[in-house]
Short mmCIF file of C-alpha atoms in Angstrom, two decimals:
data_model
loop_
_atom_site.label_atom_id
_atom_site.label_comp_id
_atom_site.label_asym_id
_atom_site.label_seq_id
_atom_site.Cartn_x
_atom_site.Cartn_y
_atom_site.Cartn_z
CA MET A 1 27.03 -56.42 -19.99
CA ALA A 2 26.64 -54.43 -16.77
CA VAL A 3 22.86 -54.37 -16.73
CA PHE A 4 21.38 -54.69 -13.26
CA THR A 5 18.29 -53.87 -11.26
CA THR A 6 17.98 -52.20 -7.87
CA ARG A 7 14.92 -52.46 -5.64
CA ASN A 8 13.19 -50.77 -2.70
CA THR A 9 14.34 -47.18 -3.20
CA ARG A 10 12.49 -44.14 -4.47
CA ILE A 11 13.56 -40.64 -5.40
CA ALA A 12 11.91 -38.40 -2.81
CA GLY A 13 13.04 -35.11 -4.32
CA ILE A 14 15.43 -33.28 -6.63
CA SER A 15 16.72 -29.71 -6.37
CA ALA A 16 19.20 -27.59 -8.32
CA CYS A 17 21.09 -24.41 -7.53
CA VAL A 18 22.87 -22.06 -9.95
CA PRO A 19 24.83 -18.86 -9.46
CA LYS A 20 23.16 -15.54 -10.21
CA LYS A 21 25.64 -14.36 -12.83
CA ILE A 22 24.43 -15.02 -16.38
CA ILE A 23 26.90 -15.15 -19.25
CA SER A 24 25.49 -14.83 -22.76
CA ASN A 25 27.26 -16.40 -25.71
CA TRP A 26 26.05 -13.45 -27.79
CA ASP A 27 28.66 -11.45 -25.86
CA TYR A 28 31.46 -13.97 -26.45
CA THR A 29 33.64 -11.61 -28.45
CA TRP A 30 36.57 -14.06 -28.64
CA ILE A 31 34.84 -15.41 -31.78
CA GLY A 32 32.99 -13.74 -34.67
CA MET A 33 29.23 -13.23 -34.87
CA LYS A 34 28.72 -16.13 -37.29
CA GLU A 35 30.30 -18.60 -34.89
CA ARG A 36 28.31 -17.13 -32.02
CA GLN A 37 25.16 -17.77 -34.03
CA GLN A 38 26.24 -21.37 -34.56
CA LEU A 39 26.94 -21.76 -30.87
CA VAL A 40 23.46 -20.62 -29.99
CA ASN A 41 21.53 -22.28 -32.83
CA THR A 42 23.48 -25.50 -33.45
CA ILE A 43 25.25 -26.29 -30.17
CA GLY A 44 22.30 -24.79 -28.33
CA VAL A 45 24.00 -22.77 -25.58
CA GLU A 46 22.62 -19.24 -25.41
CA THR A 47 23.35 -18.43 -21.78
CA LYS A 48 25.03 -20.14 -18.87
CA ARG A 49 25.74 -19.39 -15.22
CA ALA A 50 29.11 -18.69 -13.65
CA VAL A 51 30.18 -18.51 -10.00
CA ASP A 52 32.35 -15.80 -8.51
CA LYS A 53 35.81 -16.94 -7.47
CA TYR A 54 34.78 -17.61 -3.87
CA THR A 55 32.01 -20.10 -4.65
CA SER A 56 32.56 -23.80 -5.25
CA ALA A 57 30.45 -26.69 -6.50
CA SER A 58 30.00 -27.85 -2.91
CA ASP A 59 28.48 -24.45 -2.00
CA LEU A 60 25.88 -24.79 -4.77
CA CYS A 61 25.14 -28.39 -3.77
CA TYR A 62 24.89 -27.40 -0.13
CA VAL A 63 22.15 -24.83 -0.81
CA ALA A 64 20.31 -27.30 -3.07
CA ALA A 65 20.50 -29.96 -0.34
CA GLU A 66 19.42 -27.69 2.54
CA LYS A 67 16.37 -26.47 0.63
CA LEU A 68 15.39 -29.98 -0.40
CA VAL A 69 15.71 -31.40 3.11
CA GLU A 70 13.65 -28.46 4.40
CA ASP A 71 10.91 -28.97 1.77
CA LEU A 72 10.79 -32.70 2.46
CA GLY A 73 10.59 -32.11 6.20
CA TRP A 74 13.37 -34.64 6.73
CA ILE A 75 15.02 -34.83 10.14
CA LYS A 76 18.77 -34.49 9.61
CA GLU A 77 19.57 -37.08 12.27
CA GLU A 78 17.95 -39.68 10.00
CA ILE A 79 20.18 -39.00 6.99
CA GLU A 80 22.79 -41.73 7.00
CA LEU A 81 24.27 -41.59 3.52
CA LEU A 82 25.81 -38.67 1.62
CA ILE A 83 27.56 -39.11 -1.71
CA PHE A 84 29.14 -36.14 -3.48
CA ILE A 85 30.11 -36.47 -7.14
CA SER A 86 32.13 -33.84 -8.93
CA GLN A 87 35.23 -33.15 -10.94
CA SER A 88 35.70 -29.78 -9.27
CA LYS A 89 36.25 -30.57 -5.63
CA ASP A 90 37.05 -27.96 -2.99
CA TYR A 91 40.39 -29.57 -2.10
CA THR A 92 42.54 -32.38 -3.47
CA ILE A 93 42.24 -33.78 0.03
CA PRO A 94 40.01 -34.12 2.02
CA HIS A 95 36.86 -35.25 0.25
CA ASN A 96 33.92 -32.89 -0.07
CA ALA A 97 31.27 -35.18 1.37
CA ALA A 98 32.89 -34.91 4.82
CA ILE A 99 32.83 -31.10 4.68
CA ILE A 100 29.19 -31.08 3.61
CA GLN A 101 28.25 -33.62 6.32
CA ASP A 102 29.52 -31.21 8.96
CA ARG A 103 28.21 -28.06 7.28
CA MET A 104 24.70 -29.51 7.02
CA GLY A 105 24.81 -30.83 10.56
CA LEU A 106 24.29 -34.44 9.51
CA PRO A 107 24.96 -37.06 12.19
CA ARG A 108 28.35 -38.67 12.67
CA THR A 109 26.66 -41.99 11.92
CA CYS A 110 26.43 -40.81 8.30
CA VAL A 111 28.37 -42.63 5.56
CA ALA A 112 29.89 -39.83 3.45
CA PHE A 113 32.23 -40.15 0.49
CA ASP A 114 33.03 -38.71 -2.95
CA ILE A 115 33.01 -40.27 -6.37
CA GLY A 116 34.95 -38.72 -9.24
CA LEU A 117 32.80 -38.77 -12.35
CA GLY A 118 31.52 -36.18 -14.80
CA CYS A 119 28.82 -36.45 -17.44
CA SER A 120 27.76 -39.98 -16.45
CA ALA A 121 27.67 -39.09 -12.73
CA TYR A 122 23.93 -39.02 -12.14
CA VAL A 123 23.20 -42.49 -13.43
CA TYR A 124 26.26 -44.02 -11.76
CA GLY A 125 25.51 -42.18 -8.52
CA LEU A 126 21.92 -43.39 -8.38
CA SER A 127 23.10 -46.97 -8.84
CA VAL A 128 25.51 -46.70 -5.88
CA MET A 129 22.92 -45.00 -3.64
CA ASN A 130 20.28 -47.61 -4.45
CA ASN A 131 22.59 -50.53 -3.86
CA MET A 132 23.64 -49.18 -0.46
CA MET A 133 20.06 -48.51 0.59
CA SER A 134 18.06 -51.39 -0.87
CA SER A 135 18.55 -53.68 2.13
CA GLY A 136 16.67 -51.18 4.29
CA HIS A 137 19.37 -50.47 6.88
CA ILE A 138 19.87 -46.94 5.58
CA LYS A 139 16.51 -45.21 5.17
CA LYS A 140 17.44 -41.75 3.91
CA GLY A 141 20.31 -40.56 1.73
CA LEU A 142 21.48 -37.56 -0.26
CA LEU A 143 23.18 -37.69 -3.65
CA LEU A 144 24.87 -34.38 -4.41
CA MET A 145 26.58 -33.47 -7.63
CA GLY A 146 27.79 -30.39 -9.35
CA ASP A 147 30.65 -28.84 -11.24
CA ILE A 148 32.34 -25.52 -11.71
CA SER A 149 33.50 -25.35 -15.29
CA SER A 150 33.71 -21.58 -15.72
CA THR A 151 37.38 -21.74 -14.68
CA GLY A 152 38.35 -22.99 -18.16
CA SER A 153 40.21 -20.66 -20.52
CA ARG A 154 37.99 -17.90 -21.89
CA ARG A 155 40.24 -17.89 -24.93
CA ASP A 156 39.36 -21.52 -25.72
CA LYS A 157 36.41 -21.50 -28.10
CA SER A 158 36.28 -25.32 -28.11
CA ALA A 159 35.28 -25.51 -24.42
CA TYR A 160 34.61 -22.19 -22.70
CA PRO A 161 31.27 -21.29 -24.33
CA LEU A 162 29.78 -24.73 -23.67
CA PHE A 163 30.01 -25.13 -19.93
CA GLY A 164 27.95 -23.67 -17.10
CA ASP A 165 28.14 -24.01 -13.31
CA ALA A 166 25.49 -25.76 -11.20
CA GLY A 167 25.01 -27.89 -8.10
CA THR A 168 22.19 -30.33 -7.35
CA ALA A 169 20.77 -32.56 -4.66
CA THR A 170 18.70 -35.71 -4.96
CA ALA A 171 17.01 -37.25 -1.94
CA ILE A 172 16.62 -41.03 -1.96
CA GLU A 173 14.62 -43.00 0.56
CA TYR A 174 14.02 -46.63 1.33
CA ALA A 175 10.60 -47.65 0.00
CA ASP A 176 9.78 -51.34 0.36
CA GLY A 177 8.36 -52.73 -2.88
CA PHE A 178 8.73 -49.52 -4.89
CA GLU A 179 9.22 -49.86 -8.65
CA GLU A 180 12.68 -51.13 -9.44
CA MET A 181 15.29 -49.18 -11.37
CA THR A 182 17.33 -50.89 -14.08
CA PHE A 183 20.76 -49.65 -15.07
CA ASN A 184 23.03 -50.21 -18.06
CA LEU A 185 26.49 -48.83 -17.27
CA GLN A 186 29.53 -48.83 -19.56
CA THR A 187 33.13 -47.61 -19.79
CA ASP A 188 35.83 -47.18 -22.44
CA GLY A 189 39.04 -45.82 -21.00
CA ALA A 190 40.65 -45.88 -24.45
CA GLY A 191 39.14 -42.43 -24.79
CA TYR A 192 40.52 -41.17 -21.45
CA ASP A 193 42.10 -38.13 -23.11
CA ALA A 194 39.03 -36.94 -25.02
CA ILE A 195 38.14 -34.73 -22.04
CA ILE A 196 41.06 -34.08 -19.72
CA ILE A 197 42.81 -31.59 -17.46
CA PRO A 198 46.41 -32.63 -18.13
CA ASP A 199 48.28 -31.18 -15.12
CA GLY A 200 47.62 -30.92 -11.42
CA GLY A 201 47.16 -34.59 -10.61
CA MET A 202 49.85 -37.05 -9.55
CA ARG A 203 50.73 -38.05 -13.14
CA ASN A 204 51.69 -34.51 -14.16
CA PRO A 205 51.99 -32.45 -10.99
CA THR A 206 51.58 -28.69 -11.36
CA THR A 207 54.79 -26.90 -12.27
CA LYS A 208 55.50 -23.40 -13.45
CA SER A 209 55.03 -24.50 -17.06
CA SER A 210 51.54 -25.84 -16.25
CA LEU A 211 50.43 -22.22 -15.94
CA GLU A 212 51.88 -21.02 -19.24
CA PHE A 213 49.28 -20.18 -21.86
CA LYS A 214 49.84 -21.81 -25.21
CA GLN A 215 48.22 -21.34 -28.60
CA ILE A 216 46.84 -24.81 -29.36
CA ASP A 217 44.87 -23.98 -32.50
CA LYS A 218 42.98 -21.11 -34.08
CA GLY A 219 40.83 -19.63 -31.31
CA ILE A 220 42.24 -21.96 -28.66
CA ILE A 221 44.66 -20.61 -26.05
CA ARG A 222 44.87 -22.35 -22.69
CA ASN A 223 47.24 -23.67 -20.04
CA ASN A 224 47.67 -27.22 -18.76
CA ILE A 225 45.46 -26.92 -15.70
CA GLN A 226 42.48 -25.96 -17.86
CA ILE A 227 40.08 -28.38 -19.47
CA VAL A 228 40.83 -29.89 -22.89
CA LEU A 229 37.78 -31.00 -24.82
CA ASN A 230 38.21 -32.91 -28.05
CA GLY A 231 34.75 -32.13 -29.37
CA ILE A 232 34.84 -34.34 -32.45
CA ASP A 233 36.02 -37.44 -30.56
CA VAL A 234 33.34 -36.95 -27.90
CA PHE A 235 30.71 -36.36 -30.57
CA ASN A 236 31.72 -39.56 -32.40
CA PHE A 237 31.63 -41.55 -29.19
CA SER A 238 28.19 -40.26 -28.24
CA LEU A 239 26.72 -40.91 -31.68
CA ARG A 240 28.09 -44.45 -31.59
CA GLU A 241 27.30 -45.49 -28.02
CA VAL A 242 24.39 -43.68 -26.37
CA ALA A 243 21.39 -44.84 -28.40
CA PRO A 244 22.51 -48.52 -28.45
CA ASN A 245 23.06 -48.35 -24.67
CA ILE A 246 19.48 -47.12 -24.15
CA LEU A 247 18.04 -49.60 -26.67
CA SER A 248 19.75 -52.57 -25.00
CA LEU A 249 18.40 -51.41 -21.63
CA LEU A 250 14.89 -51.25 -23.10
CA GLU A 251 15.28 -54.69 -24.61
CA ARG A 252 16.37 -56.11 -21.26
CA ILE A 253 13.29 -54.75 -19.48
CA ASN A 254 10.95 -55.64 -22.36
CA LYS A 255 9.86 -52.08 -22.98
CA THR A 256 9.90 -49.69 -25.91
CA THR A 257 10.56 -45.97 -26.14
CA GLU A 258 6.79 -45.44 -26.13
CA ASP A 259 6.53 -46.73 -22.57
CA PHE A 260 8.41 -43.67 -21.29
CA ASP A 261 7.22 -40.12 -20.74
CA TYR A 262 10.64 -38.47 -21.01
CA PHE A 263 14.23 -39.18 -21.91
CA VAL A 264 16.42 -36.88 -19.89
CA LEU A 265 19.86 -36.88 -21.48
CA HIS A 266 23.08 -35.30 -20.33
CA GLN A 267 23.06 -31.85 -21.95
CA ALA A 268 26.12 -32.27 -24.15
CA ASN A 269 25.07 -30.17 -27.07
CA LYS A 270 21.79 -29.74 -28.90
CA LEU A 271 23.01 -31.22 -32.18
CA MET A 272 24.20 -34.36 -30.42
CA ASN A 273 21.08 -34.77 -28.31
CA ASN A 274 18.88 -34.37 -31.38
CA ALA A 275 20.93 -36.97 -33.23
CA ILE A 276 20.48 -39.42 -30.32
CA ARG A 277 16.74 -38.66 -30.26
CA MET A 278 16.45 -39.45 -33.97
CA LYS A 279 18.24 -42.75 -33.47
CA LEU A 280 15.61 -43.57 -30.85
CA LYS A 281 12.87 -42.46 -33.27
CA SER A 282 11.13 -40.42 -30.60
CA PRO A 283 9.38 -37.05 -30.64
CA LYS A 284 11.14 -33.83 -29.62
CA ALA A 285 8.68 -33.19 -26.78
CA LYS A 286 9.99 -36.25 -24.92
CA PHE A 287 13.55 -34.89 -24.80
CA PRO A 288 13.65 -31.84 -22.53
CA LEU A 289 16.58 -29.46 -23.08
CA SER A 290 18.00 -27.04 -20.54
CA ILE A 291 21.22 -26.40 -22.43
CA SER A 292 20.08 -23.09 -23.93
CA LYS A 293 19.69 -21.58 -20.45
CA TYR A 294 22.38 -23.32 -18.40
CA GLY A 295 24.85 -24.77 -20.93
CA ASN A 296 26.49 -28.14 -20.35
CA THR A 297 26.57 -28.39 -16.55
CA SER A 298 28.60 -31.61 -16.56
CA SER A 299 27.65 -33.93 -13.67
CA ALA A 300 24.66 -31.72 -12.79
CA SER A 301 23.04 -31.64 -16.21
CA ILE A 302 20.44 -34.40 -15.77
CA PRO A 303 19.01 -33.15 -12.44
CA VAL A 304 19.26 -29.52 -13.67
CA THR A 305 17.19 -30.46 -16.71
CA ILE A 306 14.60 -32.28 -14.60
CA VAL A 307 14.23 -29.31 -12.24
CA SER A 308 14.32 -26.65 -14.94
CA GLU A 309 12.10 -28.35 -17.54
CA LEU A 310 9.92 -30.88 -15.70
CA GLN A 311 9.53 -29.23 -12.29
CA LYS A 312 5.74 -28.87 -12.34
CA GLU A 313 5.04 -32.18 -13.99
CA ILE A 314 7.30 -34.28 -11.81
CA SER A 315 5.75 -32.67 -8.72
CA VAL A 316 2.16 -33.61 -9.57
CA ASN A 317 2.34 -36.63 -11.90
CA GLU A 318 3.78 -40.09 -11.94
CA LEU A 319 6.46 -40.26 -14.62
CA ASN A 320 8.33 -43.06 -16.33
CA LEU A 321 11.78 -41.83 -17.22
CA ILE A 322 14.92 -42.88 -18.99
CA LEU A 323 17.97 -40.94 -17.83
CA SER A 324 21.23 -41.16 -19.76
CA GLY A 325 24.63 -39.66 -19.01
CA PHE A 326 27.69 -39.89 -21.26
CA GLY A 327 31.11 -38.28 -21.54
CA VAL A 328 34.40 -37.95 -19.69
CA GLY A 329 36.13 -41.25 -18.99
CA LEU A 330 34.79 -42.27 -21.39
CA SER A 331 31.90 -43.37 -19.23
CA TRP A 332 28.23 -43.73 -20.03
CA GLY A 333 25.04 -45.29 -18.79
CA SER A 334 21.28 -45.15 -18.66
CA VAL A 335 18.60 -46.00 -16.13
CA SER A 336 14.87 -46.63 -16.33
CA LEU A 337 12.89 -45.47 -13.32
CA LYS A 338 9.55 -44.24 -12.10
CA THR A 339 8.85 -41.12 -10.06
CA ASP A 340 5.67 -40.58 -8.07
CA ARG A 341 5.06 -36.90 -7.32
CA ILE A 342 8.41 -35.95 -5.87
CA LYS A 343 9.48 -32.73 -4.13
CA CYS A 344 11.03 -30.48 -6.71
CA PRO A 345 11.53 -26.81 -5.84
CA GLU A 346 12.15 -24.38 -8.70
CA VAL A 347 15.78 -23.79 -9.72
CA LEU A 348 17.42 -21.95 -6.79
CA ILE A 349 19.64 -18.91 -7.26
CA TYR A 350 22.64 -19.30 -4.98
CA GLU A 351 23.00 -15.68 -3.84
CA ASP A 352 19.28 -15.45 -2.99
CA HIS A 353 19.33 -18.53 -0.77
CA ILE A 354 22.73 -18.79 0.86
CA LYS A 355 21.77 -16.17 3.44
CA ASN A 356 19.23 -18.61 4.87
CA TYR A 357 21.88 -21.20 5.64
CA ASN A 358 25.29 -21.65 7.29
CA PRO A 359 28.11 -19.54 5.90
CA ASN A 360 31.09 -21.43 4.51
CA ARG A 361 33.43 -22.07 7.45
CA TYR A 362 35.63 -24.36 5.43
CA HIS A 363 37.80 -21.93 3.50
CA TYR A 364 41.26 -23.09 4.53
CA LYS A 365 44.08 -20.57 4.42
CA VAL A 366 47.69 -21.57 4.90
CA LYS A 367 49.09 -20.02 8.04
CA SER A 368 52.80 -19.36 8.23
CA LYS A 369 54.63 -19.15 11.53
CA MET B 1 24.66 -42.85 -52.49
CA GLU B 2 24.71 -40.29 -55.23
CA ILE B 3 26.79 -37.19 -54.89
CA GLU B 4 23.86 -34.97 -55.97
CA HIS B 5 21.79 -36.20 -53.04
CA PHE B 6 24.71 -35.65 -50.68
CA ILE B 7 25.06 -32.07 -51.90
CA GLU B 8 21.32 -31.46 -51.50
CA ARG B 9 21.46 -32.65 -47.91
CA ILE B 10 24.43 -30.39 -47.16
CA GLU B 11 22.59 -27.43 -48.70
CA GLU B 12 19.60 -28.16 -46.46
CA GLU B 13 21.75 -28.36 -43.37
CA PHE B 14 23.93 -25.31 -44.03
CA GLU B 15 21.16 -22.79 -44.56
CA ASP B 16 23.43 -19.84 -45.34
CA LEU B 17 24.91 -21.64 -48.30
CA PRO B 18 23.46 -20.44 -51.62
CA GLY B 19 22.26 -23.30 -53.87
CA GLY B 20 24.56 -24.44 -56.68
CA VAL B 21 27.79 -23.25 -55.07
CA LEU B 22 28.84 -26.70 -53.88
CA LYS B 23 30.14 -29.04 -56.59
CA PRO B 24 31.44 -32.60 -56.29
CA THR B 25 34.97 -31.27 -56.74
CA SER B 26 34.55 -28.39 -54.28
CA ASP B 27 36.95 -28.05 -51.41
CA PHE B 28 34.06 -28.16 -48.95
CA LYS B 29 36.12 -26.88 -46.03
CA LYS B 30 36.86 -23.69 -47.95
CA VAL B 31 33.30 -23.22 -49.23
CA LEU B 32 31.72 -23.89 -45.83
CA ASP B 33 34.13 -21.62 -43.96
CA TRP B 34 35.17 -24.66 -41.91
CA ASN B 35 35.25 -24.71 -38.13
CA SER B 36 34.70 -27.34 -35.47
CA ILE B 37 30.93 -26.75 -35.33
CA ASN B 38 30.66 -27.29 -39.10
CA ALA B 39 32.58 -30.51 -38.61
CA LEU B 40 30.02 -31.71 -36.05
CA VAL B 41 27.14 -30.79 -38.37
CA MET B 42 28.78 -32.74 -41.20
CA ILE B 43 29.44 -35.79 -38.98
CA SER B 44 25.84 -35.77 -37.78
CA LEU B 45 24.48 -35.43 -41.31
CA ILE B 46 26.59 -38.30 -42.65
CA ASP B 47 25.58 -40.51 -39.72
CA ALA B 48 21.87 -39.75 -40.19
CA GLU B 49 22.03 -40.25 -43.96
CA TYR B 50 24.47 -43.16 -44.36
CA GLU B 51 24.83 -44.65 -40.86
CA VAL B 52 28.58 -44.07 -40.99
CA ILE B 53 30.50 -42.16 -38.34
CA VAL B 54 33.43 -40.22 -39.81
CA ASN B 55 36.17 -38.92 -37.55
CA ALA B 56 38.43 -35.87 -37.52
CA LYS B 57 41.09 -37.67 -39.57
CA ASP B 58 38.56 -38.64 -42.27
CA LEU B 59 37.43 -35.03 -42.56
CA ASN B 60 41.02 -33.78 -42.72
CA ASN B 61 41.99 -36.30 -45.38
CA ALA B 62 39.07 -35.51 -47.69
CA GLN B 63 39.69 -32.55 -49.96
CA SER B 64 36.53 -32.58 -52.05
CA LEU B 65 32.97 -33.73 -51.43
CA HIS B 66 33.65 -36.52 -53.89
CA ASP B 67 36.55 -37.71 -51.68
CA LEU B 68 34.37 -37.54 -48.61
CA LEU B 69 31.54 -39.55 -50.12
CA GLU B 70 34.00 -42.18 -51.40
CA LEU B 71 35.36 -42.46 -47.89
CA VAL B 72 31.85 -42.89 -46.50
CA LYS B 73 31.13 -45.63 -49.06
CA LYS B 74 34.35 -47.42 -48.12
CA LYS B 75 33.57 -47.23 -44.40
CA ARG B 76 30.08 -48.49 -45.02
CA THR B 77 31.23 -51.67 -46.70
CA VAL B 78 33.80 -52.49 -44.01
#
């Protein structure tokens, strides 16, 4: 079992940035009013945010990171690690972390790379950051993650109404002797096709037919470069795996659910998260939900929920947290950690903040001779 | 694992459903105006009540509530 502990790092701050545009599922006329009610009441998504076509996940993460670094008073020259995690990168090549390193003005001594993960990204990303920093050679690092999911087919009721766009930044620093974090990470690639974009990679390169819209089922029309979500398979997987993963982590560290202030879960859907909570026999108040406001924000959902729901508390109190991400891959994992009054600005609105920072100079256009 | 209890639980969960409409022989997908969200609610209910996780195929194969409960019983003993 991949249960392991990392030492000597602390979360210094977390920030989140969302686009201004709000989409309400009450206006989702592709389906009838009864289904809209179910979406809001059962799945839990009332509104979500969507970018305009010129904004990418890296833009949202960039604003979140700039604001966080500013609030922390960090000197950029000292930031030596930048990891960007997303499934909606700016380009197939190069990697986003390099673009953000330059855009933020981070030093060329900075290690910067991407990881491709979705719903489990936050927990996996923290484990990589911690392991690279625990020896004390790298003192300050940024973990950025975000996704743009609003590009899915609007005529796909199985996916479109669930997802929202967001970008986040988490600042990690070396802190000798700080409370350790313990991780329990798992994978089951047998479910690789439960959440998939079939075309556009090297297995099925994009062709003309990739762009053709097809009727898949009642209420589901999409093309092959848009996301496919097999909701029932993902639901089954989450019911089966998430609570046991958390319980085995707790057993390993000799703690119970009562030792933790909050369980911040990936915001998959309200029904699923409530079912996991009941398996853990814990009160509702310990399971913050941001899904009604922001939808399922994929890789960003755990930090978005922390910033949106626990912003005040995490800024002034010490908290013991369990974080758990689960989904595409299939990949899942949980971590136990402590926070001690971290920097956590309120959720940032992209359009209100971008004017304070560098414009995007990285919009490549093909030039013909 | 009585069918009456199963029906009661479904009636609690699907609030719009008038009491007494669902019978053991009912084609529940017809009565519940089936969609993927209803499927998730049913899966969650069965898991909470019987600690059995049914999949899409199980739900497709079951015609009546009686069929579904029999399937749950079978899965539980495996």
